[in-house]
Amino acid sequence: MAVDLNLSIITDNLPLLLKGAGVTLEITALSVGLGLLIGMFVGVARLANNRLIRGLAAVYVDCIRGTPLLVQIFIVYFALPQLIGHRIDPFMAAVGACSINSGAYVAEIFRAGIQSIDKGQMEASRALGLSWFKAMRFVIMPQAFKRIIPPLGNEFIAMLKDSSLVSVIGFEELTRTGQLIISRTYASFEIWTAVAIIYLVMTIAISRLVALLEKRFNKGRKN
């Protein structure tokens, strides 16, 4: 059966969809930004000499990577309030769950990036009198960061798409906005097509931006 595409429904609801896309980008940027901080510390902890610190970091990474983001969102939004005694704002719950999830994946990205640096760099830094932390901060991490730009870009894109899961707690990002419009217009085909195109445009734009950053860093390294 042929589908009668009603473009006017898309154009009429485009402002709402774009507003939802802006919220999606906000959640993604905050989640990956906080995940970057979490992942950096956990990634370094994964390589620490202290067994306890290494073990705790490994438990965090394994637990988060081994459970679905959807379950983590439910735990933060529905289960955690029962422990602390008050309701959590949906935005805070969405960003919190996504940040914790992103941090585990970013930690492994940082760990791999650090381990890709020649061990002689650390040995030379220590021989010059730098402490382990200073050598990591001023010598190892700047070099590792240049190498992890592509996987960090992939993590941003993955989180952009995975953030659609926060719609289950009623938070109105792009996917939830699409659902609300469909409940009012019954135009499933038109709205979901528009939602998919908006996601595609955002992911392509981010991919191009990451490629430009990678090219710039590689050019600077050659010079």
C-alpha atoms as a printed R data frame, in Angstrom:
    type eleno elety resid chain resno      x      y      z
1   ATOM     1    CA   MET     A     1  0.000  0.000  0.000
2   ATOM     2    CA   ALA     A     2  1.404  3.397 -0.979
3   ATOM     3    CA   VAL     A     3  2.263  5.902  1.731
4   ATOM     4    CA   ASP     A     4  0.876  9.417  1.295
5   ATOM     5    CA   LEU     A     5  3.692 11.626  2.596
6   ATOM     6    CA   ASN     A     6  2.357 14.796  4.183
7   ATOM     7    CA   LEU     A     7  5.285 17.219  4.163
8   ATOM     8    CA   SER     A     8  3.252 19.968  5.797
9   ATOM     9    CA   ILE     A     9  3.171 17.964  9.034
10  ATOM    10    CA   ILE     A    10  6.972 17.896  9.042
11  ATOM    11    CA   THR     A    11  7.341 21.614  8.287
12  ATOM    12    CA   ASP     A    12  4.696 22.572 10.858
13  ATOM    13    CA   ASN     A    13  6.415 20.550 13.600
14  ATOM    14    CA   LEU     A    14 10.009 21.195 12.543
15  ATOM    15    CA   PRO     A    15 10.586 23.957 15.146
16  ATOM    16    CA   LEU     A    16  9.586 21.542 17.924
17  ATOM    17    CA   LEU     A    17 11.818 18.813 16.513
18  ATOM    18    CA   LEU     A    18 14.763 21.196 16.235
19  ATOM    19    CA   LYS     A    19 14.174 22.310 19.827
20  ATOM    20    CA   GLY     A    20 14.276 18.647 20.853
21  ATOM    21    CA   ALA     A    21 17.486 18.218 18.850
22  ATOM    22    CA   GLY     A    22 19.010 21.115 20.776
23  ATOM    23    CA   VAL     A    23 18.141 19.396 24.059
24  ATOM    24    CA   THR     A    24 19.679 16.162 22.730
25  ATOM    25    CA   LEU     A    25 22.911 18.002 21.894
26  ATOM    26    CA   GLU     A    26 22.908 19.630 25.341
27  ATOM    27    CA   ILE     A    27 22.517 16.294 27.125
28  ATOM    28    CA   THR     A    28 25.200 14.714 24.920
29  ATOM    29    CA   ALA     A    29 27.704 17.544 25.380
30  ATOM    30    CA   LEU     A    30 27.259 17.628 29.165
31  ATOM    31    CA   SER     A    31 27.351 13.831 29.472
32  ATOM    32    CA   VAL     A    32 30.465 13.372 27.353
33  ATOM    33    CA   GLY     A    33 32.114 16.396 29.001
34  ATOM    34    CA   LEU     A    34 31.572 14.974 32.484
35  ATOM    35    CA   GLY     A    35 32.353 11.500 31.152
36  ATOM    36    CA   LEU     A    36 35.659 12.869 29.879
37  ATOM    37    CA   LEU     A    37 36.618 14.009 33.370
38  ATOM    38    CA   ILE     A    38 35.490 10.742 34.931
39  ATOM    39    CA   GLY     A    39 37.155  8.673 32.232
40  ATOM    40    CA   MET     A    40 40.443 10.534 32.469
41  ATOM    41    CA   PHE     A    41 40.791  9.853 36.197
42  ATOM    42    CA   VAL     A    42 39.516  6.287 35.964
43  ATOM    43    CA   GLY     A    43 41.739  5.583 32.945
44  ATOM    44    CA   VAL     A    44 44.797  6.743 34.865
45  ATOM    45    CA   ALA     A    45 43.619  4.781 37.920
46  ATOM    46    CA   ARG     A    46 43.466  1.649 35.763
47  ATOM    47    CA   LEU     A    47 47.239  1.996 35.290
48  ATOM    48    CA   ALA     A    48 48.123  2.972 38.860
49  ATOM    49    CA   ASN     A    49 50.655  0.968 40.846
50  ATOM    50    CA   ASN     A    50 48.255  0.594 43.776
51  ATOM    51    CA   ARG     A    51 46.232 -2.635 43.453
52  ATOM    52    CA   LEU     A    52 43.237 -1.269 45.355
53  ATOM    53    CA   ILE     A    53 42.929  1.766 43.070
54  ATOM    54    CA   ARG     A    54 43.334 -0.421 39.985
55  ATOM    55    CA   GLY     A    55 40.746 -2.843 41.310
56  ATOM    56    CA   LEU     A    56 38.149 -0.176 42.095
57  ATOM    57    CA   ALA     A    57 38.609  1.388 38.669
58  ATOM    58    CA   ALA     A    58 38.244 -2.009 36.996
59  ATOM    59    CA   VAL     A    59 35.047 -2.762 38.961
60  ATOM    60    CA   TYR     A    60 33.524  0.558 37.870
61  ATOM    61    CA   VAL     A    61 34.384 -0.010 34.210
62  ATOM    62    CA   ASP     A    62 33.206 -3.628 34.186
63  ATOM    63    CA   CYS     A    63 29.921 -2.875 35.973
64  ATOM    64    CA   ILE     A    64 28.986  0.065 33.769
65  ATOM    65    CA   ARG     A    65 30.079 -1.509 30.494
66  ATOM    66    CA   GLY     A    66 28.402 -4.772 31.481
67  ATOM    67    CA   THR     A    67 24.937 -3.312 32.067
68  ATOM    68    CA   PRO     A    68 22.597 -1.528 29.608
69  ATOM    69    CA   LEU     A    69 22.357  2.253 29.695
70  ATOM    70    CA   LEU     A    70 18.570  1.908 29.931
71  ATOM    71    CA   VAL     A    71 18.895 -0.006 33.214
72  ATOM    72    CA   GLN     A    72 21.330  2.616 34.526
73  ATOM    73    CA   ILE     A    73 18.814  5.364 33.713
74  ATOM    74    CA   PHE     A    74 16.108  3.456 35.601
75  ATOM    75    CA   ILE     A    75 18.427  3.017 38.611
76  ATOM    76    CA   VAL     A    76 19.304  6.720 38.752
77  ATOM    77    CA   TYR     A    77 15.758  8.004 38.176
78  ATOM    78    CA   PHE     A    78 13.596  5.412 39.947
79  ATOM    79    CA   ALA     A    79 15.786  3.451 42.397
80  ATOM    80    CA   LEU     A    80 18.165  6.138 43.690
81  ATOM    81    CA   PRO     A    81 15.354  8.434 44.983
82  ATOM    82    CA   GLN     A    82 14.220  5.605 47.268
83  ATOM    83    CA   LEU     A    83 17.667  5.643 48.890
84  ATOM    84    CA   ILE     A    84 18.115  9.410 49.195
85  ATOM    85    CA   GLY     A    85 14.501 10.166 50.049
86  ATOM    86    CA   HIS     A    86 13.581 12.691 47.368
87  ATOM    87    CA   ARG     A    87 12.829 12.821 43.645
88  ATOM    88    CA   ILE     A    88 15.579 13.531 41.108
89  ATOM    89    CA   ASP     A    89 14.980 16.050 38.327
90  ATOM    90    CA   PRO     A    90 14.671 14.226 34.950
91  ATOM    91    CA   PHE     A    91 17.376 16.409 33.386
92  ATOM    92    CA   MET     A    92 19.811 15.699 36.223
93  ATOM    93    CA   ALA     A    93 18.960 12.000 36.094
94  ATOM    94    CA   ALA     A    94 19.490 11.899 32.323
95  ATOM    95    CA   VAL     A    95 22.838 13.701 32.451
96  ATOM    96    CA   GLY     A    96 23.974 11.753 35.519
97  ATOM    97    CA   ALA     A    97 23.234  8.324 34.078
98  ATOM    98    CA   CYS     A    98 24.689  9.172 30.674
99  ATOM    99    CA   SER     A    99 27.824 10.711 32.243
100 ATOM   100    CA   ILE     A   100 28.480  7.636 34.384
101 ATOM   101    CA   ASN     A   101 27.983  5.427 31.337
102 ATOM   102    CA   SER     A   102 30.190  7.550 29.100
103 ATOM   103    CA   GLY     A   103 32.912  7.734 31.761
104 ATOM   104    CA   ALA     A   104 33.424  3.970 31.691
105 ATOM   105    CA   TYR     A   105 33.935  3.914 27.934
106 ATOM   106    CA   VAL     A   106 36.114  7.028 27.950
107 ATOM   107    CA   ALA     A   107 38.253  5.427 30.698
108 ATOM   108    CA   GLU     A   108 39.114  2.553 28.374
109 ATOM   109    CA   ILE     A   109 39.844  5.007 25.564
110 ATOM   110    CA   PHE     A   110 42.252  6.919 27.811
111 ATOM   111    CA   ARG     A   111 43.857  3.709 29.076
112 ATOM   112    CA   ALA     A   112 44.513  2.527 25.518
113 ATOM   113    CA   GLY     A   113 45.821  5.965 24.530
114 ATOM   114    CA   ILE     A   114 48.214  6.113 27.479
115 ATOM   115    CA   GLN     A   115 49.478  2.597 26.838
116 ATOM   116    CA   SER     A   116 50.151  3.506 23.197
117 ATOM   117    CA   ILE     A   117 52.832  6.004 24.313
118 ATOM   118    CA   ASP     A   118 56.321  4.573 24.402
119 ATOM   119    CA   LYS     A   119 57.294  3.560 27.952
120 ATOM   120    CA   GLY     A   120 60.598  5.335 27.490
121 ATOM   121    CA   GLN     A   121 58.749  8.663 27.718
122 ATOM   122    CA   MET     A   122 57.740  7.970 31.306
123 ATOM   123    CA   GLU     A   123 61.180  6.648 32.191
124 ATOM   124    CA   ALA     A   124 62.842  9.741 30.721
125 ATOM   125    CA   SER     A   125 60.420 12.035 32.577
126 ATOM   126    CA   ARG     A   126 61.113 10.293 35.887
127 ATOM   127    CA   ALA     A   127 64.856 10.491 35.217
128 ATOM   128    CA   LEU     A   128 64.503 14.263 34.823
129 ATOM   129    CA   GLY     A   129 63.001 14.464 38.315
130 ATOM   130    CA   LEU     A   130 59.280 14.613 37.494
131 ATOM   131    CA   SER     A   131 56.902 12.749 39.765
132 ATOM   132    CA   TRP     A   132 54.647 10.069 38.267
133 ATOM   133    CA   PHE     A   133 51.656 12.415 38.328
134 ATOM   134    CA   LYS     A   134 53.556 15.334 36.773
135 ATOM   135    CA   ALA     A   135 55.012 13.096 34.088
136 ATOM   136    CA   MET     A   136 51.525 11.808 33.332
137 ATOM   137    CA   ARG     A   137 50.047 15.317 33.270
138 ATOM   138    CA   PHE     A   138 52.706 17.180 31.278
139 ATOM   139    CA   VAL     A   139 54.270 14.472 29.093
140 ATOM   140    CA   ILE     A   140 52.075 11.416 28.615
141 ATOM   141    CA   MET     A   141 48.521 12.815 28.624
142 ATOM   142    CA   PRO     A   142 49.063 15.558 25.991
143 ATOM   143    CA   GLN     A   143 50.452 12.972 23.570
144 ATOM   144    CA   ALA     A   144 47.768 10.425 24.392
145 ATOM   145    CA   PHE     A   145 44.990 12.983 23.938
146 ATOM   146    CA   LYS     A   146 45.988 13.570 20.319
147 ATOM   147    CA   ARG     A   147 45.695  9.858 19.629
148 ATOM   148    CA   ILE     A   148 42.309  9.389 21.252
149 ATOM   149    CA   ILE     A   149 40.461 12.114 19.339
150 ATOM   150    CA   PRO     A   150 38.887  9.663 16.820
151 ATOM   151    CA   PRO     A   151 37.548  7.240 19.469
152 ATOM   152    CA   LEU     A   152 36.330 10.183 21.576
153 ATOM   153    CA   GLY     A   153 34.457 11.418 18.526
154 ATOM   154    CA   ASN     A   154 32.907  7.974 18.138
155 ATOM   155    CA   GLU     A   155 31.882  8.044 21.803
156 ATOM   156    CA   PHE     A   156 30.211 11.431 21.290
157 ATOM   157    CA   ILE     A   157 28.251 10.083 18.321
158 ATOM   158    CA   ALA     A   158 27.301  6.921 20.218
159 ATOM   159    CA   MET     A   159 26.075  8.965 23.184
160 ATOM   160    CA   LEU     A   160 24.160 11.285 20.866
161 ATOM   161    CA   LYS     A   161 22.154  8.301 19.657
162 ATOM   162    CA   ASP     A   162 21.972  6.533 23.027
163 ATOM   163    CA   SER     A   163 20.615  9.690 24.666
164 ATOM   164    CA   SER     A   164 17.303  8.833 22.998
165 ATOM   165    CA   LEU     A   165 16.863  6.311 25.829
166 ATOM   166    CA   VAL     A   166 16.195  9.112 28.319
167 ATOM   167    CA   SER     A   167 12.807  9.481 26.627
168 ATOM   168    CA   VAL     A   168 11.635  6.560 28.823
169 ATOM   169    CA   ILE     A   169 11.664  8.848 31.882
170 ATOM   170    CA   GLY     A   170  9.611 11.452 30.054
171 ATOM   171    CA   PHE     A   171 12.444 13.846 29.289
172 ATOM   172    CA   GLU     A   172 11.653 15.750 26.102
173 ATOM   173    CA   GLU     A   173 14.687 15.382 23.882
174 ATOM   174    CA   LEU     A   174 14.397 14.696 20.135
175 ATOM   175    CA   THR     A   175 12.957 11.181 20.341
176 ATOM   176    CA   ARG     A   176 10.447 12.048 23.059
177 ATOM   177    CA   THR     A   177  9.406 15.154 21.143
178 ATOM   178    CA   GLY     A   178  8.757 12.971 18.114
179 ATOM   179    CA   GLN     A   179  6.634 10.615 20.208
180 ATOM   180    CA   LEU     A   180  4.533 13.482 21.564
181 ATOM   181    CA   ILE     A   181  3.966 14.909 18.086
182 ATOM   182    CA   ILE     A   182  2.905 11.481 16.785
183 ATOM   183    CA   SER     A   183  0.453 11.023 19.656
184 ATOM   184    CA   ARG     A   184 -1.197 14.243 18.510
185 ATOM   185    CA   THR     A   185 -0.966 13.924 14.714
186 ATOM   186    CA   TYR     A   186 -0.775 10.126 14.161
187 ATOM   187    CA   ALA     A   187  1.798 10.875 11.438
188 ATOM   188    CA   SER     A   188  4.269  8.162 12.404
189 ATOM   189    CA   PHE     A   189  5.981  7.835  9.042
190 ATOM   190    CA   GLU     A   190  6.552 11.564  8.508
191 ATOM   191    CA   ILE     A   191  7.720 12.373 12.038
192 ATOM   192    CA   TRP     A   192  9.989  9.360 12.511
193 ATOM   193    CA   THR     A   193 11.522 10.041  9.099
194 ATOM   194    CA   ALA     A   194 12.174 13.637 10.124
195 ATOM   195    CA   VAL     A   195 13.642 12.512 13.466
196 ATOM   196    CA   ALA     A   196 15.951 10.050 11.696
197 ATOM   197    CA   ILE     A   197 17.134 12.729  9.244
198 ATOM   198    CA   ILE     A   198 17.880 15.178 12.077
199 ATOM   199    CA   TYR     A   199 19.922 12.527 13.917
200 ATOM   200    CA   LEU     A   200 21.746 11.740 10.667
201 ATOM   201    CA   VAL     A   201 22.592 15.391 10.053
202 ATOM   202    CA   MET     A   202 23.932 15.789 13.594
203 ATOM   203    CA   THR     A   203 26.072 12.644 13.460
204 ATOM   204    CA   ILE     A   204 27.522 13.555 10.051
205 ATOM   205    CA   ALA     A   205 28.339 17.076 11.259
206 ATOM   206    CA   ILE     A   206 30.101 15.715 14.356
207 ATOM   207    CA   SER     A   207 32.026 13.192 12.247
208 ATOM   208    CA   ARG     A   208 33.270 15.974  9.977
209 ATOM   209    CA   LEU     A   209 34.262 18.103 12.976
210 ATOM   210    CA   VAL     A   210 36.226 15.230 14.513
211 ATOM   211    CA   ALA     A   211 37.971 14.620 11.193
212 ATOM   212    CA   LEU     A   212 38.991 18.291 11.032
213 ATOM   213    CA   LEU     A   213 40.328 18.206 14.593
214 ATOM   214    CA   GLU     A   214 42.273 15.039 13.893
215 ATOM   215    CA   LYS     A   215 43.729 16.561 10.729
216 ATOM   216    CA   ARG     A   216 44.722 19.713 12.605
217 ATOM   217    CA   PHE     A   217 46.460 17.793 15.410
218 ATOM   218    CA   ASN     A   218 48.252 15.539 12.947
219 ATOM   219    CA   LYS     A   219 49.438 18.574 11.007
220 ATOM   220    CA   GLY     A   220 50.717 20.178 14.199
221 ATOM   221    CA   ARG     A   221 52.551 16.975 15.153
222 ATOM   222    CA   LYS     A   222 54.316 16.873 11.779
223 ATOM   223    CA   ASN     A   223 55.421 20.487 12.135
